[in-house]
mmJSON file of the N, C-alpha and C atoms, coordinates in Angstrom:
{"data_MODEL":{"atom_site":{
"group_PDB":["ATOM","ATOM","ATOM","ATOM","ATOM","ATOM","ATOM","ATOM","ATOM","ATOM","ATOM","ATOM","ATOM","ATOM","ATOM","ATOM","ATOM","ATOM","ATOM","ATOM","ATOM","ATOM","ATOM","ATOM","ATOM","ATOM","ATOM","ATOM","ATOM","ATOM","ATOM","ATOM","ATOM","ATOM","ATOM","ATOM","ATOM","ATOM","ATOM","ATOM","ATOM","ATOM","ATOM","ATOM","ATOM","ATOM","ATOM","ATOM","ATOM","ATOM","ATOM","ATOM","ATOM","ATOM","ATOM","ATOM","ATOM","ATOM","ATOM","ATOM","ATOM","ATOM","ATOM","ATOM","ATOM","ATOM","ATOM","ATOM","ATOM","ATOM","ATOM","ATOM","ATOM","ATOM","ATOM","ATOM","ATOM","ATOM","ATOM","ATOM","ATOM","ATOM","ATOM","ATOM","ATOM","ATOM","ATOM","ATOM","ATOM","ATOM","ATOM","ATOM","ATOM","ATOM","ATOM","ATOM","ATOM","ATOM","ATOM","ATOM","ATOM","ATOM","ATOM","ATOM","ATOM","ATOM","ATOM","ATOM","ATOM","ATOM","ATOM","ATOM","ATOM","ATOM","ATOM","ATOM","ATOM","ATOM","ATOM","ATOM","ATOM","ATOM","ATOM","ATOM","ATOM","ATOM","ATOM","ATOM","ATOM","ATOM","ATOM","ATOM","ATOM","ATOM","ATOM","ATOM","ATOM","ATOM","ATOM","ATOM","ATOM","ATOM","ATOM","ATOM","ATOM","ATOM","ATOM","ATOM","ATOM","ATOM","ATOM","ATOM","ATOM","ATOM","ATOM","ATOM","ATOM","ATOM","ATOM","ATOM","ATOM","ATOM","ATOM","ATOM","ATOM","ATOM","ATOM","ATOM","ATOM","ATOM","ATOM","ATOM","ATOM","ATOM","ATOM","ATOM","ATOM","ATOM","ATOM","ATOM","ATOM","ATOM","ATOM","ATOM","ATOM","ATOM","ATOM","ATOM","ATOM","ATOM","ATOM","ATOM","ATOM","ATOM","ATOM","ATOM","ATOM","ATOM","ATOM","ATOM","ATOM","ATOM","ATOM","ATOM","ATOM","ATOM","ATOM","ATOM","ATOM","ATOM"],
"id":[1,2,3,4,5,6,7,8,9,10,11,12,13,14,15,16,17,18,19,20,21,22,23,24,25,26,27,28,29,30,31,32,33,34,35,36,37,38,39,40,41,42,43,44,45,46,47,48,49,50,51,52,53,54,55,56,57,58,59,60,61,62,63,64,65,66,67,68,69,70,71,72,73,74,75,76,77,78,79,80,81,82,83,84,85,86,87,88,89,90,91,92,93,94,95,96,97,98,99,100,101,102,103,104,105,106,107,108,109,110,111,112,113,114,115,116,117,118,119,120,121,122,123,124,125,126,127,128,129,130,131,132,133,134,135,136,137,138,139,140,141,142,143,144,145,146,147,148,149,150,151,152,153,154,155,156,157,158,159,160,161,162,163,164,165,166,167,168,169,170,171,172,173,174,175,176,177,178,179,180,181,182,183,184,185,186,187,188,189,190,191,192,193,194,195,196,197,198,199,200,201,202,203,204,205,206,207,208,209,210],
"type_symbol":["N","C","C","N","C","C","N","C","C","N","C","C","N","C","C","N","C","C","N","C","C","N","C","C","N","C","C","N","C","C","N","C","C","N","C","C","N","C","C","N","C","C","N","C","C","N","C","C","N","C","C","N","C","C","N","C","C","N","C","C","N","C","C","N","C","C","N","C","C","N","C","C","N","C","C","N","C","C","N","C","C","N","C","C","N","C","C","N","C","C","N","C","C","N","C","C","N","C","C","N","C","C","N","C","C","N","C","C","N","C","C","N","C","C","N","C","C","N","C","C","N","C","C","N","C","C","N","C","C","N","C","C","N","C","C","N","C","C","N","C","C","N","C","C","N","C","C","N","C","C","N","C","C","N","C","C","N","C","C","N","C","C","N","C","C","N","C","C","N","C","C","N","C","C","N","C","C","N","C","C","N","C","C","N","C","C","N","C","C","N","C","C","N","C","C","N","C","C","N","C","C","N","C","C","N","C","C","N","C","C"],
"label_atom_id":["N","CA","C","N","CA","C","N","CA","C","N","CA","C","N","CA","C","N","CA","C","N","CA","C","N","CA","C","N","CA","C","N","CA","C","N","CA","C","N","CA","C","N","CA","C","N","CA","C","N","CA","C","N","CA","C","N","CA","C","N","CA","C","N","CA","C","N","CA","C","N","CA","C","N","CA","C","N","CA","C","N","CA","C","N","CA","C","N","CA","C","N","CA","C","N","CA","C","N","CA","C","N","CA","C","N","CA","C","N","CA","C","N","CA","C","N","CA","C","N","CA","C","N","CA","C","N","CA","C","N","CA","C","N","CA","C","N","CA","C","N","CA","C","N","CA","C","N","CA","C","N","CA","C","N","CA","C","N","CA","C","N","CA","C","N","CA","C","N","CA","C","N","CA","C","N","CA","C","N","CA","C","N","CA","C","N","CA","C","N","CA","C","N","CA","C","N","CA","C","N","CA","C","N","CA","C","N","CA","C","N","CA","C","N","CA","C","N","CA","C","N","CA","C","N","CA","C","N","CA","C","N","CA","C","N","CA","C","N","CA","C","N","CA","C"],
"label_alt_id":[null,null,null,null,null,null,null,null,null,null,null,null,null,null,null,null,null,null,null,null,null,null,null,null,null,null,null,null,null,null,null,null,null,null,null,null,null,null,null,null,null,null,null,null,null,null,null,null,null,null,null,null,null,null,null,null,null,null,null,null,null,null,null,null,null,null,null,null,null,null,null,null,null,null,null,null,null,null,null,null,null,null,null,null,null,null,null,null,null,null,null,null,null,null,null,null,null,null,null,null,null,null,null,null,null,null,null,null,null,null,null,null,null,null,null,null,null,null,null,null,null,null,null,null,null,null,null,null,null,null,null,null,null,null,null,null,null,null,null,null,null,null,null,null,null,null,null,null,null,null,null,null,null,null,null,null,null,null,null,null,null,null,null,null,null,null,null,null,null,null,null,null,null,null,null,null,null,null,null,null,null,null,null,null,null,null,null,null,null,null,null,null,null,null,null,null,null,null,null,null,null,null,null,null,null,null,null,null,null,null],
"label_comp_id":["UNK","UNK","UNK","UNK","UNK","UNK","UNK","UNK","UNK","UNK","UNK","UNK","UNK","UNK","UNK","UNK","UNK","UNK","UNK","UNK","UNK","UNK","UNK","UNK","UNK","UNK","UNK","UNK","UNK","UNK","UNK","UNK","UNK","UNK","UNK","UNK","UNK","UNK","UNK","UNK","UNK","UNK","UNK","UNK","UNK","UNK","UNK","UNK","UNK","UNK","UNK","UNK","UNK","UNK","UNK","UNK","UNK","UNK","UNK","UNK","UNK","UNK","UNK","UNK","UNK","UNK","UNK","UNK","UNK","UNK","UNK","UNK","UNK","UNK","UNK","UNK","UNK","UNK","UNK","UNK","UNK","UNK","UNK","UNK","UNK","UNK","UNK","UNK","UNK","UNK","UNK","UNK","UNK","UNK","UNK","UNK","UNK","UNK","UNK","UNK","UNK","UNK","UNK","UNK","UNK","UNK","UNK","UNK","UNK","UNK","UNK","UNK","UNK","UNK","UNK","UNK","UNK","UNK","UNK","UNK","UNK","UNK","UNK","UNK","UNK","UNK","UNK","UNK","UNK","UNK","UNK","UNK","UNK","UNK","UNK","UNK","UNK","UNK","UNK","UNK","UNK","UNK","UNK","UNK","UNK","UNK","UNK","UNK","UNK","UNK","UNK","UNK","UNK","UNK","UNK","UNK","UNK","UNK","UNK","UNK","UNK","UNK","UNK","UNK","UNK","UNK","UNK","UNK","UNK","UNK","UNK","UNK","UNK","UNK","UNK","UNK","UNK","UNK","UNK","UNK","UNK","UNK","UNK","UNK","UNK","UNK","UNK","UNK","UNK","UNK","UNK","UNK","UNK","UNK","UNK","UNK","UNK","UNK","UNK","UNK","UNK","UNK","UNK","UNK","UNK","UNK","UNK","UNK","UNK","UNK"],
"label_asym_id":["A","A","A","A","A","A","A","A","A","A","A","A","A","A","A","A","A","A","A","A","A","A","A","A","A","A","A","A","A","A","A","A","A","A","A","A","A","A","A","A","A","A","A","A","A","A","A","A","A","A","A","A","A","A","A","A","A","A","A","A","A","A","A","A","A","A","A","A","A","A","A","A","A","A","A","A","A","A","A","A","A","A","A","A","A","A","A","A","A","A","A","A","A","A","A","A","A","A","A","A","A","A","A","A","A","A","A","A","A","A","A","A","A","A","A","A","A","A","A","A","A","A","A","A","A","A","A","A","A","A","A","A","A","A","A","A","A","A","A","A","A","A","A","A","A","A","A","A","A","A","A","A","A","A","A","A","A","A","A","A","A","A","A","A","A","A","A","A","A","A","A","A","A","A","A","A","A","A","A","A","A","A","A","A","A","A","A","A","A","A","A","A","A","A","A","A","A","A","A","A","A","A","A","A","A","A","A","A","A","A"],
"label_entity_id":["1","1","1","1","1","1","1","1","1","1","1","1","1","1","1","1","1","1","1","1","1","1","1","1","1","1","1","1","1","1","1","1","1","1","1","1","1","1","1","1","1","1","1","1","1","1","1","1","1","1","1","1","1","1","1","1","1","1","1","1","1","1","1","1","1","1","1","1","1","1","1","1","1","1","1","1","1","1","1","1","1","1","1","1","1","1","1","1","1","1","1","1","1","1","1","1","1","1","1","1","1","1","1","1","1","1","1","1","1","1","1","1","1","1","1","1","1","1","1","1","1","1","1","1","1","1","1","1","1","1","1","1","1","1","1","1","1","1","1","1","1","1","1","1","1","1","1","1","1","1","1","1","1","1","1","1","1","1","1","1","1","1","1","1","1","1","1","1","1","1","1","1","1","1","1","1","1","1","1","1","1","1","1","1","1","1","1","1","1","1","1","1","1","1","1","1","1","1","1","1","1","1","1","1","1","1","1","1","1","1"],
"label_seq_id":[1,1,1,2,2,2,3,3,3,4,4,4,5,5,5,6,6,6,7,7,7,8,8,8,9,9,9,10,10,10,11,11,11,12,12,12,13,13,13,14,14,14,15,15,15,16,16,16,17,17,17,18,18,18,19,19,19,20,20,20,21,21,21,22,22,22,23,23,23,24,24,24,25,25,25,26,26,26,27,27,27,28,28,28,29,29,29,30,30,30,31,31,31,32,32,32,33,33,33,34,34,34,35,35,35,36,36,36,37,37,37,38,38,38,39,39,39,40,40,40,41,41,41,42,42,42,43,43,43,44,44,44,45,45,45,46,46,46,47,47,47,48,48,48,49,49,49,50,50,50,51,51,51,52,52,52,53,53,53,54,54,54,55,55,55,56,56,56,57,57,57,58,58,58,59,59,59,60,60,60,61,61,61,62,62,62,63,63,63,64,64,64,65,65,65,66,66,66,67,67,67,68,68,68,69,69,69,70,70,70],
"pdbx_PDB_ins_code":[null,null,null,null,null,null,null,null,null,null,null,null,null,null,null,null,null,null,null,null,null,null,null,null,null,null,null,null,null,null,null,null,null,null,null,null,null,null,null,null,null,null,null,null,null,null,null,null,null,null,null,null,null,null,null,null,null,null,null,null,null,null,null,null,null,null,null,null,null,null,null,null,null,null,null,null,null,null,null,null,null,null,null,null,null,null,null,null,null,null,null,null,null,null,null,null,null,null,null,null,null,null,null,null,null,null,null,null,null,null,null,null,null,null,null,null,null,null,null,null,null,null,null,null,null,null,null,null,null,null,null,null,null,null,null,null,null,null,null,null,null,null,null,null,null,null,null,null,null,null,null,null,null,null,null,null,null,null,null,null,null,null,null,null,null,null,null,null,null,null,null,null,null,null,null,null,null,null,null,null,null,null,null,null,null,null,null,null,null,null,null,null,null,null,null,null,null,null,null,null,null,null,null,null,null,null,null,null,null,null],
"Cartn_x":[22.769,20.887,20.628,20.089,19.209,17.711,17.789,16.221,15.123,14.001,13.526,11.858,12.088,10.044,9.19,7.816,6.315,6.173,5.276,4.725,3.455,2.075,0.827,-0.149,-0.379,-0.494,0.001,1.729,2.466,1.408,0.794,1.035,-0.385,-0.62,-2.819,-3.251,-2.306,-2.483,-1.452,-0.538,-0.046,-1.561,-1.442,-2.542,-3.754,-4.024,-5.792,-4.963,-3.712,-3.159,-3.222,-2.804,-2.329,-3.894,-5.122,-5.774,-6.955,-6.312,-7.107,-8.235,-7.901,-9.182,-8.671,-7.395,-6.363,-5.945,-5.379,-4.493,-4.254,-2.59,-2.599,-3.488,-4.794,-5.372,-6.543,-6.83,-7.651,-7.33,-6.468,-6.089,-6.767,-6.826,-6.997,-5.263,-5.211,-4.272,-3.174,-3.537,-2.25,-2.587,-3.263,-2.742,-1.807,-1.595,-0.79,0.504,0.847,1.294,2.673,2.409,2.167,3.035,2.22,2.466,3.349,3.563,4.843,5.872,5.931,7.58,7.467,7.361,6.853,7.939,6.949,7.625,9.503,9.137,10.892,12.282,11.546,12.382,12.681,11.271,11.306,13.203,13.182,13.904,14.705,15.308,15.599,16.808,16.257,17.024,17.371,16.478,16.862,18.217,17.944,19.804,20.267,20.11,22.259,21.811,21.099,21.156,22.087,21.276,21.981,20.823,18.914,18.926,17.084,17.206,17.06,16.125,17.34,16.576,16.027,16.145,14.106,12.95,13.263,12.127,11.223,12.067,11.873,10.435,9.505,8.531,7.7,7.235,6.495,6.371,8.535,8.144,6.841,6.099,5.636,6.071,6.896,7.85,7.307,6.003,5.535,6.101,4.915,6.221,6.68,7.786,9.74,9.924,9.478,10.16,8.924,8.359,7.663,8.48,9.144,9.877,11.572,11.872,13.249,12.51,10.788,10.681,10.945,11.529,11.608,10.507],
"Cartn_y":[54.83,55.365,56.778,57.377,58.755,58.528,58.476,58.639,59.152,58.225,58.468,58.664,60.661,60.532,61.049,60.92,60.822,61.517,63.126,64.049,62.862,63.927,62.247,62.83,63.617,64.148,62.979,63.608,62.415,60.105,60.659,58.985,58.733,59.281,60.05,59.402,60.243,59.716,58.426,58.092,56.977,56.156,56.008,54.619,55.102,56.448,56.141,55.122,56.13,55.378,53.767,53.129,51.766,50.819,51.558,51.019,51.528,51.805,52.515,53.358,54.03,54.919,55.749,56.123,57.484,56.44,58.042,57.055,58.482,57.985,59.362,60.549,59.666,60.666,60.976,60.281,60.916,61.435,61.267,62.684,64.407,64.521,65.912,65.949,67.727,68.294,68.396,68.508,68.754,67.008,66.344,64.533,64.653,64.871,64.711,64.72,66.519,66.719,66.603,65.65,64.695,63.461,63.036,61.485,61.935,63.042,63.638,63.738,64.192,64.25,63.24,62.57,61.177,60.085,60.213,59.458,60.275,61.695,61.907,61.664,61.984,61.026,59.474,59.049,57.177,57.298,57.561,57.277,58.674,58.974,59.646,59.007,58.189,56.857,55.85,55.388,54.282,54.863,55.663,55.764,56.258,56.463,57.275,55.529,53.833,53.339,52.403,52.808,51.596,50.308,50.725,49.431,49.498,49.491,49.968,47.991,46.991,45.022,44.674,45.743,45.864,45.671,46.921,47.211,45.502,44.553,43.382,43.391,42.618,42.931,44.537,45.007,45.19,46.669,47.394,48.629,49.823,49.561,50.496,50.835,52.367,52.956,53.618,53.976,53.739,52.597,51.894,50.607,50.231,50.5,50.243,50.914,52.426,53.257,53.492,52.38,52.823,51.394,50.713,50.078,50.179,51.758,52.279,53.289,53.603,54.351,53.655,54.533,54.132,54.298],
"Cartn_z":[36.011,35.084,36.296,35.299,36.233,36.992,37.469,38.072,37.153,36.813,36.012,36.946,36.693,38.001,37.154,37.228,36.362,37.231,36.351,37.805,37.283,38.244,38.424,36.354,37.133,34.574,34.256,34.093,32.918,34.237,34.921,35.302,35.002,34.625,34.453,33.181,32.073,31.174,30.308,30.981,30.531,31.437,32.405,32.973,31.458,31.397,30.144,29.049,28.859,27.6,27.399,29.002,29.331,28.513,29.516,30.145,28.224,27.156,25.363,25.807,26.635,26.506,25.51,25.696,24.89,23.77,22.602,21.648,21.209,20.385,19.72,18.616,18.573,17.23,17.959,19.344,19.977,21.441,21.66,22.766,22.869,23.615,23.643,23.14,22.566,22.144,22.996,24.721,25.629,26.564,26.477,25.749,25.776,24.347,22.492,22.797,23.929,24.444,25.479,26.348,27.109,26.559,25.994,24.766,24.64,23.129,22.652,23.771,24.939,25.374,26.233,26.239,27.531,25.975,24.463,24.114,23.834,23.831,23.134,24.076,25.647,26.762,26.524,25.849,25.708,24.614,24.026,22.904,23.349,23.809,24.557,25.479,25.569,26.605,26.556,25.96,23.865,24.334,23.093,22.818,23.881,24.117,26.302,26.498,26.494,27.035,25.299,24.276,23.223,23.547,23.676,24.121,23.582,22.281,21.13,20.705,21.718,21.424,21.699,23.507,24.659,24.127,22.459,22.721,22.254,20.877,20.271,19.37,19.261,18.513,18.83,20.55,20.516,19.525,20.266,19.842,21.064,22.383,22.974,23.895,23.136,23.726,25.197,25.185,26.759,27.893,26.421,27.783,28.637,27.455,27.95,28.79,28.804,29.156,30.95,31.201,32.577,33.092,32.022,33.398,33.929,33.047,33.728,34.532,35.18,35.851,37.607,38.51,39.552,40.458],
"occupancy":[1.0,1.0,1.0,1.0,1.0,1.0,1.0,1.0,1.0,1.0,1.0,1.0,1.0,1.0,1.0,1.0,1.0,1.0,1.0,1.0,1.0,1.0,1.0,1.0,1.0,1.0,1.0,1.0,1.0,1.0,1.0,1.0,1.0,1.0,1.0,1.0,1.0,1.0,1.0,1.0,1.0,1.0,1.0,1.0,1.0,1.0,1.0,1.0,1.0,1.0,1.0,1.0,1.0,1.0,1.0,1.0,1.0,1.0,1.0,1.0,1.0,1.0,1.0,1.0,1.0,1.0,1.0,1.0,1.0,1.0,1.0,1.0,1.0,1.0,1.0,1.0,1.0,1.0,1.0,1.0,1.0,1.0,1.0,1.0,1.0,1.0,1.0,1.0,1.0,1.0,1.0,1.0,1.0,1.0,1.0,1.0,1.0,1.0,1.0,1.0,1.0,1.0,1.0,1.0,1.0,1.0,1.0,1.0,1.0,1.0,1.0,1.0,1.0,1.0,1.0,1.0,1.0,1.0,1.0,1.0,1.0,1.0,1.0,1.0,1.0,1.0,1.0,1.0,1.0,1.0,1.0,1.0,1.0,1.0,1.0,1.0,1.0,1.0,1.0,1.0,1.0,1.0,1.0,1.0,1.0,1.0,1.0,1.0,1.0,1.0,1.0,1.0,1.0,1.0,1.0,1.0,1.0,1.0,1.0,1.0,1.0,1.0,1.0,1.0,1.0,1.0,1.0,1.0,1.0,1.0,1.0,1.0,1.0,1.0,1.0,1.0,1.0,1.0,1.0,1.0,1.0,1.0,1.0,1.0,1.0,1.0,1.0,1.0,1.0,1.0,1.0,1.0,1.0,1.0,1.0,1.0,1.0,1.0,1.0,1.0,1.0,1.0,1.0,1.0,1.0,1.0,1.0,1.0,1.0,1.0],
"B_iso_or_equiv":[0.0,0.0,0.0,0.0,0.0,0.0,0.0,0.0,0.0,0.0,0.0,0.0,0.0,0.0,0.0,0.0,0.0,0.0,0.0,0.0,0.0,0.0,0.0,0.0,0.0,0.0,0.0,0.0,0.0,0.0,0.0,0.0,0.0,0.0,0.0,0.0,0.0,0.0,0.0,0.0,0.0,0.0,0.0,0.0,0.0,0.0,0.0,0.0,0.0,0.0,0.0,0.0,0.0,0.0,0.0,0.0,0.0,0.0,0.0,0.0,0.0,0.0,0.0,0.0,0.0,0.0,0.0,0.0,0.0,0.0,0.0,0.0,0.0,0.0,0.0,0.0,0.0,0.0,0.0,0.0,0.0,0.0,0.0,0.0,0.0,0.0,0.0,0.0,0.0,0.0,0.0,0.0,0.0,0.0,0.0,0.0,0.0,0.0,0.0,0.0,0.0,0.0,0.0,0.0,0.0,0.0,0.0,0.0,0.0,0.0,0.0,0.0,0.0,0.0,0.0,0.0,0.0,0.0,0.0,0.0,0.0,0.0,0.0,0.0,0.0,0.0,0.0,0.0,0.0,0.0,0.0,0.0,0.0,0.0,0.0,0.0,0.0,0.0,0.0,0.0,0.0,0.0,0.0,0.0,0.0,0.0,0.0,0.0,0.0,0.0,0.0,0.0,0.0,0.0,0.0,0.0,0.0,0.0,0.0,0.0,0.0,0.0,0.0,0.0,0.0,0.0,0.0,0.0,0.0,0.0,0.0,0.0,0.0,0.0,0.0,0.0,0.0,0.0,0.0,0.0,0.0,0.0,0.0,0.0,0.0,0.0,0.0,0.0,0.0,0.0,0.0,0.0,0.0,0.0,0.0,0.0,0.0,0.0,0.0,0.0,0.0,0.0,0.0,0.0,0.0,0.0,0.0,0.0,0.0,0.0],
"pdbx_formal_charge":[null,null,null,null,null,null,null,null,null,null,null,null,null,null,null,null,null,null,null,null,null,null,null,null,null,null,null,null,null,null,null,null,null,null,null,null,null,null,null,null,null,null,null,null,null,null,null,null,null,null,null,null,null,null,null,null,null,null,null,null,null,null,null,null,null,null,null,null,null,null,null,null,null,null,null,null,null,null,null,null,null,null,null,null,null,null,null,null,null,null,null,null,null,null,null,null,null,null,null,null,null,null,null,null,null,null,null,null,null,null,null,null,null,null,null,null,null,null,null,null,null,null,null,null,null,null,null,null,null,null,null,null,null,null,null,null,null,null,null,null,null,null,null,null,null,null,null,null,null,null,null,null,null,null,null,null,null,null,null,null,null,null,null,null,null,null,null,null,null,null,null,null,null,null,null,null,null,null,null,null,null,null,null,null,null,null,null,null,null,null,null,null,null,null,null,null,null,null,null,null,null,null,null,null,null,null,null,null,null,null],
"auth_seq_id":[1,1,1,2,2,2,3,3,3,4,4,4,5,5,5,6,6,6,7,7,7,8,8,8,9,9,9,10,10,10,11,11,11,12,12,12,13,13,13,14,14,14,15,15,15,16,16,16,17,17,17,18,18,18,19,19,19,20,20,20,21,21,21,22,22,22,23,23,23,24,24,24,25,25,25,26,26,26,27,27,27,28,28,28,29,29,29,30,30,30,31,31,31,32,32,32,33,33,33,34,34,34,35,35,35,36,36,36,37,37,37,38,38,38,39,39,39,40,40,40,41,41,41,42,42,42,43,43,43,44,44,44,45,45,45,46,46,46,47,47,47,48,48,48,49,49,49,50,50,50,51,51,51,52,52,52,53,53,53,54,54,54,55,55,55,56,56,56,57,57,57,58,58,58,59,59,59,60,60,60,61,61,61,62,62,62,63,63,63,64,64,64,65,65,65,66,66,66,67,67,67,68,68,68,69,69,69,70,70,70],
"auth_comp_id":["UNK","UNK","UNK","UNK","UNK","UNK","UNK","UNK","UNK","UNK","UNK","UNK","UNK","UNK","UNK","UNK","UNK","UNK","UNK","UNK","UNK","UNK","UNK","UNK","UNK","UNK","UNK","UNK","UNK","UNK","UNK","UNK","UNK","UNK","UNK","UNK","UNK","UNK","UNK","UNK","UNK","UNK","UNK","UNK","UNK","UNK","UNK","UNK","UNK","UNK","UNK","UNK","UNK","UNK","UNK","UNK","UNK","UNK","UNK","UNK","UNK","UNK","UNK","UNK","UNK","UNK","UNK","UNK","UNK","UNK","UNK","UNK","UNK","UNK","UNK","UNK","UNK","UNK","UNK","UNK","UNK","UNK","UNK","UNK","UNK","UNK","UNK","UNK","UNK","UNK","UNK","UNK","UNK","UNK","UNK","UNK","UNK","UNK","UNK","UNK","UNK","UNK","UNK","UNK","UNK","UNK","UNK","UNK","UNK","UNK","UNK","UNK","UNK","UNK","UNK","UNK","UNK","UNK","UNK","UNK","UNK","UNK","UNK","UNK","UNK","UNK","UNK","UNK","UNK","UNK","UNK","UNK","UNK","UNK","UNK","UNK","UNK","UNK","UNK","UNK","UNK","UNK","UNK","UNK","UNK","UNK","UNK","UNK","UNK","UNK","UNK","UNK","UNK","UNK","UNK","UNK","UNK","UNK","UNK","UNK","UNK","UNK","UNK","UNK","UNK","UNK","UNK","UNK","UNK","UNK","UNK","UNK","UNK","UNK","UNK","UNK","UNK","UNK","UNK","UNK","UNK","UNK","UNK","UNK","UNK","UNK","UNK","UNK","UNK","UNK","UNK","UNK","UNK","UNK","UNK","UNK","UNK","UNK","UNK","UNK","UNK","UNK","UNK","UNK","UNK","UNK","UNK","UNK","UNK","UNK"],
"auth_asym_id":["A","A","A","A","A","A","A","A","A","A","A","A","A","A","A","A","A","A","A","A","A","A","A","A","A","A","A","A","A","A","A","A","A","A","A","A","A","A","A","A","A","A","A","A","A","A","A","A","A","A","A","A","A","A","A","A","A","A","A","A","A","A","A","A","A","A","A","A","A","A","A","A","A","A","A","A","A","A","A","A","A","A","A","A","A","A","A","A","A","A","A","A","A","A","A","A","A","A","A","A","A","A","A","A","A","A","A","A","A","A","A","A","A","A","A","A","A","A","A","A","A","A","A","A","A","A","A","A","A","A","A","A","A","A","A","A","A","A","A","A","A","A","A","A","A","A","A","A","A","A","A","A","A","A","A","A","A","A","A","A","A","A","A","A","A","A","A","A","A","A","A","A","A","A","A","A","A","A","A","A","A","A","A","A","A","A","A","A","A","A","A","A","A","A","A","A","A","A","A","A","A","A","A","A","A","A","A","A","A","A"],
"auth_atom_id":["N","CA","C","N","CA","C","N","CA","C","N","CA","C","N","CA","C","N","CA","C","N","CA","C","N","CA","C","N","CA","C","N","CA","C","N","CA","C","N","CA","C","N","CA","C","N","CA","C","N","CA","C","N","CA","C","N","CA","C","N","CA","C","N","CA","C","N","CA","C","N","CA","C","N","CA","C","N","CA","C","N","CA","C","N","CA","C","N","CA","C","N","CA","C","N","CA","C","N","CA","C","N","CA","C","N","CA","C","N","CA","C","N","CA","C","N","CA","C","N","CA","C","N","CA","C","N","CA","C","N","CA","C","N","CA","C","N","CA","C","N","CA","C","N","CA","C","N","CA","C","N","CA","C","N","CA","C","N","CA","C","N","CA","C","N","CA","C","N","CA","C","N","CA","C","N","CA","C","N","CA","C","N","CA","C","N","CA","C","N","CA","C","N","CA","C","N","CA","C","N","CA","C","N","CA","C","N","CA","C","N","CA","C","N","CA","C","N","CA","C","N","CA","C","N","CA","C","N","CA","C","N","CA","C","N","CA","C","N","CA","C","N","CA","C"],
"pdbx_PDB_model_num":[1,1,1,1,1,1,1,1,1,1,1,1,1,1,1,1,1,1,1,1,1,1,1,1,1,1,1,1,1,1,1,1,1,1,1,1,1,1,1,1,1,1,1,1,1,1,1,1,1,1,1,1,1,1,1,1,1,1,1,1,1,1,1,1,1,1,1,1,1,1,1,1,1,1,1,1,1,1,1,1,1,1,1,1,1,1,1,1,1,1,1,1,1,1,1,1,1,1,1,1,1,1,1,1,1,1,1,1,1,1,1,1,1,1,1,1,1,1,1,1,1,1,1,1,1,1,1,1,1,1,1,1,1,1,1,1,1,1,1,1,1,1,1,1,1,1,1,1,1,1,1,1,1,1,1,1,1,1,1,1,1,1,1,1,1,1,1,1,1,1,1,1,1,1,1,1,1,1,1,1,1,1,1,1,1,1,1,1,1,1,1,1,1,1,1,1,1,1,1,1,1,1,1,1,1,1,1,1,1,1]
}}}
């Protein structure tokens, strides 16, 4: 599998998301763009790995994606 790395800015936005400080509808436009890019990357990886069953009932792509980051 390819190595996934996140920028400091992506990590910051993800942490704010995980802490419940931001969501898709109350994030700034810049934060929304970062979240959308992360979600697009996560979906691409899910498709590449055919791993949709790993999401289970949660369907939190960002949390799943973080399990793949080194």
